[in-house]
């Protein structure tokens, strides 16, 4: 019997697209209110997914989407960290 493994899908909060979880990056707010990038996708806390795409990150920054979704203040350095992460992954391909 040929059984295919189900691919977990998540929705990008900026673009609204459903994509495989591996194509997205998770941003998490801990119980203490700290917001950080979660590359493993396993940290506990409230999470939001963003496409690994420069335009999606810039759109989220412009519209303040992460702040609204995570109900926390988002530091500008988080967006810089996301853009750096995307650039590093593109270089590895």
Coordinates of C-alpha atoms in Angstrom, one line a residue:
X1 CA 0.0 0.0 0.0
X2 CA 1.3 3.4 -1.0
X3 CA 0.5 5.9 1.7
X4 CA 1.5 9.6 1.4
X5 CA 2.5 11.6 4.4
X6 CA 0.2 14.6 5.0
X7 CA 1.9 17.9 4.6
X8 CA 1.0 20.4 7.4
X9 CA -0.3 23.6 5.9
X10 CA -0.3 27.0 7.6
X11 CA -1.6 30.4 6.7
X12 CA 0.7 33.4 6.2
X13 CA -0.7 36.3 8.3
X14 CA 0.6 38.9 5.8
X15 CA -0.5 37.4 2.4
X16 CA -3.3 35.1 3.6
X17 CA -1.9 32.2 1.5
X18 CA -2.0 28.6 2.7
X19 CA 1.5 27.1 2.3
X20 CA 3.4 24.1 3.6
X21 CA 4.7 24.7 7.1
X22 CA 8.3 24.4 5.9
X23 CA 7.9 27.4 3.5
X24 CA 6.9 29.7 6.4
X25 CA 8.8 31.1 9.4
X26 CA 7.1 31.2 12.8
X27 CA 7.1 34.2 15.1
X28 CA 6.1 33.5 18.7
X29 CA 5.1 35.5 21.7
X30 CA 5.9 33.9 25.0
X31 CA 3.8 34.1 28.1
X32 CA 6.1 36.9 29.4
X33 CA 5.3 38.9 26.3
X34 CA 8.7 38.4 24.5
X35 CA 8.4 38.2 20.7
X36 CA 11.0 36.2 18.8
X37 CA 11.6 34.2 15.6
X38 CA 11.1 30.5 16.1
X39 CA 13.1 28.7 13.4
X40 CA 12.2 25.2 14.8
X41 CA 8.5 26.0 15.1
X42 CA 8.3 24.3 18.5
X43 CA 8.6 27.1 21.0
X44 CA 5.6 27.4 23.3
X45 CA 3.4 30.5 23.0
X46 CA 1.2 32.3 20.6
X47 CA 2.5 31.9 17.1
X48 CA 2.1 33.6 13.7
X49 CA 3.4 32.4 10.4
X50 CA 5.0 34.5 7.7
X51 CA 6.1 33.5 4.2
X52 CA 9.8 33.3 3.7
X53 CA 9.5 36.2 1.3
X54 CA 10.9 39.7 1.5
X55 CA 7.6 41.3 0.3
X56 CA 5.6 39.4 3.0
X57 CA 7.8 40.7 5.7
X58 CA 7.7 44.2 4.5
X59 CA 3.9 44.1 4.1
X60 CA 3.6 42.8 7.7
X61 CA 5.8 45.6 8.9
X62 CA 3.9 48.3 6.9
X63 CA 0.5 47.1 8.1
X64 CA 1.6 46.2 11.6
X65 CA 0.1 42.8 11.1
X66 CA 2.4 40.9 13.6
X67 CA 1.6 43.3 16.4
X68 CA -2.1 42.9 15.9
X69 CA -1.9 39.1 15.5
X70 CA 0.3 38.5 18.5
X71 CA -1.2 41.3 20.6
X72 CA 2.3 42.6 21.5
X73 CA 4.7 45.4 20.6
X74 CA 7.0 44.3 17.8
X75 CA 10.6 45.7 17.8
X76 CA 12.0 46.9 14.5
X77 CA 15.0 44.6 15.0
X78 CA 12.6 41.6 14.6
X79 CA 11.8 42.5 11.0
X80 CA 15.6 43.0 10.3
X81 CA 16.2 39.5 11.8
X82 CA 13.5 38.0 9.6
X83 CA 14.9 39.7 6.5
X84 CA 18.4 38.4 7.4
X85 CA 17.0 34.9 7.9
X86 CA 15.4 34.9 4.4
X87 CA 18.6 36.2 2.8
X88 CA 20.6 33.4 4.4
X89 CA 18.2 30.7 3.3
X90 CA 18.2 32.1 -0.3
X91 CA 22.0 31.9 -0.4
X92 CA 22.0 28.3 0.7
X93 CA 19.8 27.2 -2.2

